[in-house]
């Protein structure tokens, strides 16, 4: 038999172990928690005290909630997020975009300045530079003839003064009040008896194929919309495949309405419908695309005249006819301009791709020989790269 004393001793031992184990576990947990708090205090700094042999954690009192408020249910205040507005795209600089044209002139101008005196070679260098830049024979002769007379009279006394005088003459030749785009709503004629008032300005974009006419119109639409002027686009080029789709993409980018017709349909009816829609919606400007008409096709020019007449019927009023020219074509663009000028009374020129050519002098030829102001120039592919023409900045960039 098992001795009762042994059983009693064993029972006492089991009870002692059962009591001791939780005590040890609790003590170990307190020690671990203390060590963790100590490490946290060493990392964060505040709330710790140096004791020589280690770091003692200073207990922080728990935050006291307001009476009757359960902090676990208290909402966390939202974090304010500051939205930085997207910056406006910077307009391109003439100096940065006219590198090809400046490269052509800089060699000649450098030679003239370095020569130290004005002699026959000086005039030859200037003449060759201007002709190669496509200023044109007529404009070149006029510029150099005036400069020769001033050198002879003693008004100009050296190569540097000669170059500066040439720059000033070019700026004066290119500066005109007509170079600004028409003000919307200005100078509308009074309505005739029985006719509606002319409440819609119409800008026609004309030019041959490949000069960037539809793209130019789209860029102008985006610019107008950005400045707060709503526009309606008229897809008057009903002959070129995908012209309507291309203009529709620009209308979407500009947030503008568009009027399209059937492929191969009457373009003048498309423009007329666009004017009617603009009048009904209170929109004051219609931008009308036209087919890229070959300037030697008489029937196409006659059709363009028809578009001009229809666009000018009340409530429409044609205030701009912008001839789009490709700067890389140089003097060839003058032949186009002369025919369009006679057909539709062109009011100004948009010169595209000016950044891609050394023939920047075509600006001078257009303005002097045709009497047409250059109103807009394209200095790149982006919408912001179509900018107002600035004669002083243009000439400065060339030199």
C-alpha positions in Angstrom: 0.0 0.0 0.0 1.1 3.6 -0.7 1.8 5.5 2.4 -0.7 8.3 3.0 2.2 10.7 3.9 3.8 10.2 0.5 0.5 11.0 -1.3 0.0 14.1 0.8 3.6 15.3 -0.1 3.1 14.7 -3.8 -0.2 16.6 -3.8 1.5 19.6 -2.0 4.2 19.6 -4.7 1.8 19.7 -7.6 -0.1 22.6 -6.0 3.1 24.5 -5.5 4.1 24.1 -9.1 0.7 25.1 -10.3 1.0 28.3 -8.4 4.6 29.0 -9.3 4.3 28.7 -13.1 1.8 31.6 -13.7 3.9 33.8 -11.3 7.0 33.1 -13.4 5.1 33.7 -16.7 3.7 37.0 -15.4 7.1 38.2 -14.2 8.7 37.3 -17.5 6.0 39.2 -19.4 6.6 42.3 -17.3 10.3 42.0 -17.8 9.9 41.7 -21.6 7.5 44.6 -21.7 9.9 46.7 -19.7 12.8 45.9 -22.0 10.6 46.8 -25.0 9.6 50.1 -23.5 13.3 50.8 -22.7 14.3 50.2 -26.4 11.4 52.4 -27.6 12.6 55.1 -25.3 16.1 54.9 -26.6 14.9 55.2 -30.2 12.5 58.0 -29.6 14.3 60.1 -27.1 11.5 61.7 -25.1 10.3 59.9 -21.9 13.7 58.3 -21.0 16.2 58.9 -18.3 19.8 57.9 -18.2 20.7 55.8 -15.1 24.3 54.9 -15.9 23.8 51.2 -16.3 20.9 51.5 -18.7 17.9 53.4 -19.7 14.9 53.8 -17.4 11.5 54.4 -19.0 9.5 57.2 -17.5 5.9 56.2 -17.5 3.6 58.7 -19.3 0.1 59.0 -17.9 -2.6 57.8 -20.3 -4.6 60.6 -21.9 -7.8 61.3 -20.1 -11.0 61.3 -22.2 -13.8 63.7 -21.7 -16.5 62.4 -19.4 -18.9 60.2 -21.3 -16.6 59.9 -24.3 -15.2 56.6 -25.5 -11.9 57.5 -27.1 -12.0 54.3 -29.1 -15.0 55.6 -30.9 -13.7 59.2 -31.3 -13.4 60.0 -35.0 -9.9 60.9 -36.4 -9.9 64.3 -38.0 -9.2 64.1 -41.7 -5.8 65.2 -43.0 -6.0 68.2 -45.3 -4.4 67.6 -48.7 -3.1 70.6 -50.5 -3.6 70.4 -54.3 -1.0 72.2 -56.3 -2.5 73.6 -59.5 -0.9 72.5 -62.7 1.4 75.2 -64.1 0.5 76.9 -67.3 2.6 75.7 -70.3 5.3 78.2 -71.1 5.3 79.8 -74.5 8.3 78.8 -76.6 11.0 81.3 -77.1 12.0 82.4 -80.6 15.7 82.2 -79.7 15.3 78.6 -78.6 13.3 77.5 -81.6 15.0 79.4 -84.5 18.3 77.7 -84.3 18.4 76.7 -88.0 17.7 80.1 -89.3 20.1 81.8 -86.9 22.8 79.2 -87.8 22.6 80.3 -91.4 22.9 84.0 -90.7 25.4 83.9 -87.8 28.3 83.0 -90.0 27.8 85.9 -92.4 27.1 88.3 -89.6 30.2 87.2 -87.7 32.3 87.7 -90.8 30.9 91.2 -91.3 31.6 92.3 -87.7 35.1 90.8 -87.7 36.1 92.6 -90.9 36.6 95.9 -89.1 35.4 98.1 -92.0 32.6 98.3 -94.5 33.8 97.4 -98.0 32.5 95.7 -101.1 32.8 92.3 -99.4 30.6 93.4 -96.6 27.7 94.1 -99.0 28.3 90.8 -100.8 28.1 88.9 -97.4 24.9 90.7 -96.4 23.2 90.2 -99.7 24.1 86.5 -99.8 22.9 86.0 -96.2 19.5 87.6 -96.8 18.9 85.9 -100.1 19.8 82.5 -98.7 17.4 83.1 -95.7 14.6 83.7 -98.3 14.1 87.3 -97.6 13.6 87.7 -101.3 15.4 89.8 -103.9 13.0 92.8 -103.7 13.2 93.1 -99.9 17.0 92.5 -99.9 17.5 95.3 -102.5 15.3 97.7 -100.5 17.1 97.0 -97.2 20.6 97.2 -98.5 19.9 100.2 -100.8 18.8 102.2 -97.7 21.8 101.1 -95.7 24.2 102.1 -98.5 22.9 105.6 -98.5 23.2 105.9 -94.7 26.8 104.6 -94.8 27.6 107.1 -97.6 26.1 110.0 -95.6 28.2 109.0 -92.6 25.1 108.1 -90.4 26.5 104.5 -90.1 30.2 104.4 -89.2 31.2 100.8 -88.9 30.3 97.0 -89.2 28.7 96.8 -85.8 26.6 99.9 -86.4 25.7 98.4 -89.9 24.4 95.2 -88.4 22.4 97.0 -85.7 20.9 99.2 -88.3 19.9 96.2 -90.4 18.2 94.6 -87.4 16.3 97.9 -86.7 15.1 98.1 -90.3 13.9 94.5 -90.3 11.9 95.1 -87.1 10.4 98.3 -88.6 9.5 96.4 -91.8 7.8 93.6 -89.9 5.9 95.7 -87.4 2.3 96.5 -88.3 -0.9 97.1 -86.4 -2.6 94.5 -88.6 -0.5 91.7 -87.2 -2.9 91.2 -84.2 -5.9 88.8 -84.6 -9.3 90.5 -84.9 -11.0 91.3 -81.7 -14.1 89.1 -81.3 -17.3 91.1 -81.8 -15.6 94.3 -83.0 -16.8 96.3 -86.0 -19.8 94.2 -86.9 -22.0 96.0 -89.4 -25.5 97.0 -88.6 -28.1 94.6 -89.8 -29.9 95.5 -93.0 -33.7 95.8 -93.0 -35.4 92.5 -92.6 -32.0 90.7 -91.9 -30.9 89.2 -88.6 -28.0 90.9 -86.7 -24.5 89.6 -87.4 -23.7 88.0 -84.0 -21.2 85.3 -85.1 -17.6 86.0 -86.2 -16.2 83.5 -88.7 -12.5 82.7 -89.2 -11.7 80.8 -92.4 -8.5 78.8 -92.6 -7.3 78.3 -96.2 -4.2 76.9 -97.8 -3.0 74.0 -99.9 -2.6 70.4 -98.8 0.1 69.5 -96.2 0.8 72.9 -94.7 -0.8 72.1 -91.3 -4.1 73.9 -91.8 -6.4 71.6 -89.8 -3.8 71.3 -87.0 -3.5 75.0 -86.9 -7.3 75.5 -86.6 -7.3 72.9 -83.7 -4.6 74.8 -81.9 -6.4 78.1 -82.2 -9.6 76.4 -80.9 -7.7 75.1 -77.9 -6.2 78.5 -77.3 -9.6 80.3 -77.5 -11.3 77.8 -75.2 -8.4 78.1 -72.7 -8.9 81.9 -72.7 -12.6 81.6 -72.1 -14.0 82.1 -75.6 -16.3 79.2 -76.6 -16.0 78.2 -80.3 -17.7 75.9 -82.8 -15.6 74.1 -85.4 -16.8 73.7 -89.0 -15.3 70.7 -90.8 -15.5 72.3 -94.2 -12.8 70.0 -95.7 -15.2 67.4 -97.0 -12.8 66.1 -99.7 -9.7 64.9 -97.8 -10.1 61.5 -96.2 -10.2 61.6 -92.4 -10.1 65.4 -92.3 -13.4 65.4 -90.3 -12.0 62.8 -87.8 -8.9 64.8 -87.3 -10.8 68.0 -86.6 -13.1 66.0 -84.3 -10.1 65.0 -82.1 -9.1 68.7 -81.8 -12.7 69.6 -80.9 -12.6 67.1 -78.1 -9.2 68.4 -76.8 -10.6 72.0 -76.9 -13.9 71.0 -75.4 -15.6 72.6 -78.4 -18.7 71.6 -80.5 -18.2 70.6 -84.1 -20.4 70.5 -87.2 -19.6 67.9 -89.9 -21.1 67.1 -93.2 -21.1 64.0 -95.5 -17.8 63.1 -97.1 -17.7 64.8 -100.5 -20.6 67.1 -99.6 -21.0 70.8 -100.1 -18.4 72.5 -97.7 -20.2 75.9 -97.8 -23.4 74.3 -96.3 -21.3 72.8 -93.5 -20.0 76.3 -92.6 -23.5 77.8 -92.9 -24.9 75.2 -90.5 -22.1 75.9 -88.0 -22.9 79.6 -88.1 -26.6 78.8 -87.5 -25.8 76.5 -84.6 -23.4 79.1 -83.0 -26.2 81.8 -83.2 -28.7 79.5 -81.6 -26.3 78.7 -78.7 -25.0 82.2 -78.2 -21.4 81.2 -79.4 -19.7 84.2 -80.9 -16.9 82.5 -83.0 -16.8 79.8 -85.7 -13.5 78.4 -86.9 -14.0 76.9 -90.4 -11.6 74.4 -92.0 -11.5 74.3 -95.8 -10.1 71.8 -98.3 -6.4 71.9 -99.2 -7.0 73.4 -102.5 -4.4 73.4 -105.2 -3.9 77.1 -106.1 -3.8 76.2 -109.9 -7.2 74.5 -109.8 -9.7 77.2 -110.9 -12.8 75.3 -110.0 -11.6 74.8 -106.4 -10.7 78.5 -106.0 -14.3 79.3 -107.2 -15.7 77.0 -104.6 -13.6 78.7 -101.9 -15.1 82.1 -103.0 -18.5 80.5 -102.5 -17.6 79.5 -99.0 -16.5 83.0 -98.3 -19.8 84.5 -99.5 -22.0 82.0 -97.6 -20.0 82.5 -94.4 -20.6 86.2 -94.5 -24.4 85.9 -94.6 -26.2 87.0 -91.4 -25.9 86.0 -88.6 -22.3 85.3 -89.8 -19.6 87.9 -90.3 -16.2 86.9 -91.7 -13.5 88.8 -89.8 -10.4 86.7 -90.5 -9.3 84.7 -93.6 -6.0 83.1 -92.4 -3.7 81.7 -95.1 -1.7 78.9 -93.6 1.8 78.6 -95.2 4.6 76.1 -94.6 7.8 78.0 -93.8 9.9 75.2 -95.2 8.6 75.9 -98.8 10.2 79.4 -98.8 9.5 81.5 -101.9 7.1 78.8 -103.3 4.6 80.0 -100.6 4.4 83.4 -102.2 2.8 82.0 -105.4 0.2 80.3 -103.2 -0.4 83.5 -101.2 -1.0 85.6 -104.3 -3.7 83.4 -105.7 -5.5 83.1 -102.4 -5.3 86.8 -101.8 -7.1 87.5 -105.0 -9.7 84.8 -104.3 -10.9 85.3 -100.8 -9.4 88.6 -99.5 -6.8 87.1 -97.1 -6.4 89.1 -93.9 -3.3 87.5 -92.5 -0.8 84.6 -92.6 -0.1 81.7 -90.2 3.4 80.5 -90.8 3.9 76.9 -89.6 7.1 74.9 -89.1 9.2 78.0 -88.7 11.4 76.1 -86.2 12.3 73.5 -88.8 13.8 75.7 -91.5 16.7 78.0 -92.2 14.4 80.1 -94.5 13.0 82.3 -91.8 13.4 85.4 -94.0 10.2 84.4 -95.8 8.4 86.3 -93.1 9.9 89.5 -94.5 9.0 88.6 -98.1 5.4 87.9 -97.2 4.9 91.1 -95.4 6.7 93.4 -97.9 5.9 91.8 -101.2 2.3 90.8 -100.5 1.3 93.4 -97.9 0.1 90.5 -95.7 0.8 90.6 -92.0 2.1 87.4 -90.4 -0.3 86.9 -87.4 0.7 83.6 -86.0 3.8 81.4 -86.2 4.3 77.7 -85.4 7.4 76.9 -83.4 6.8 73.3 -82.6 4.2 70.5 -82.5 2.4 71.3 -79.2 -0.7 73.4 -78.9 1.2 76.0 -77.0 3.8 76.3 -79.8 1.5 78.3 -82.0 2.1 81.9 -80.8 1.4 85.5 -81.8 4.1 86.9 -84.1 6.5 89.3 -82.4 8.7 91.2 -84.9 11.3 92.3 -82.3 11.7 88.9 -80.8 11.8 87.2 -84.2 14.6 89.5 -85.6 16.6 89.3 -82.3 16.5 85.5 -82.5 17.7 85.5 -86.1 20.8 87.6 -85.2 
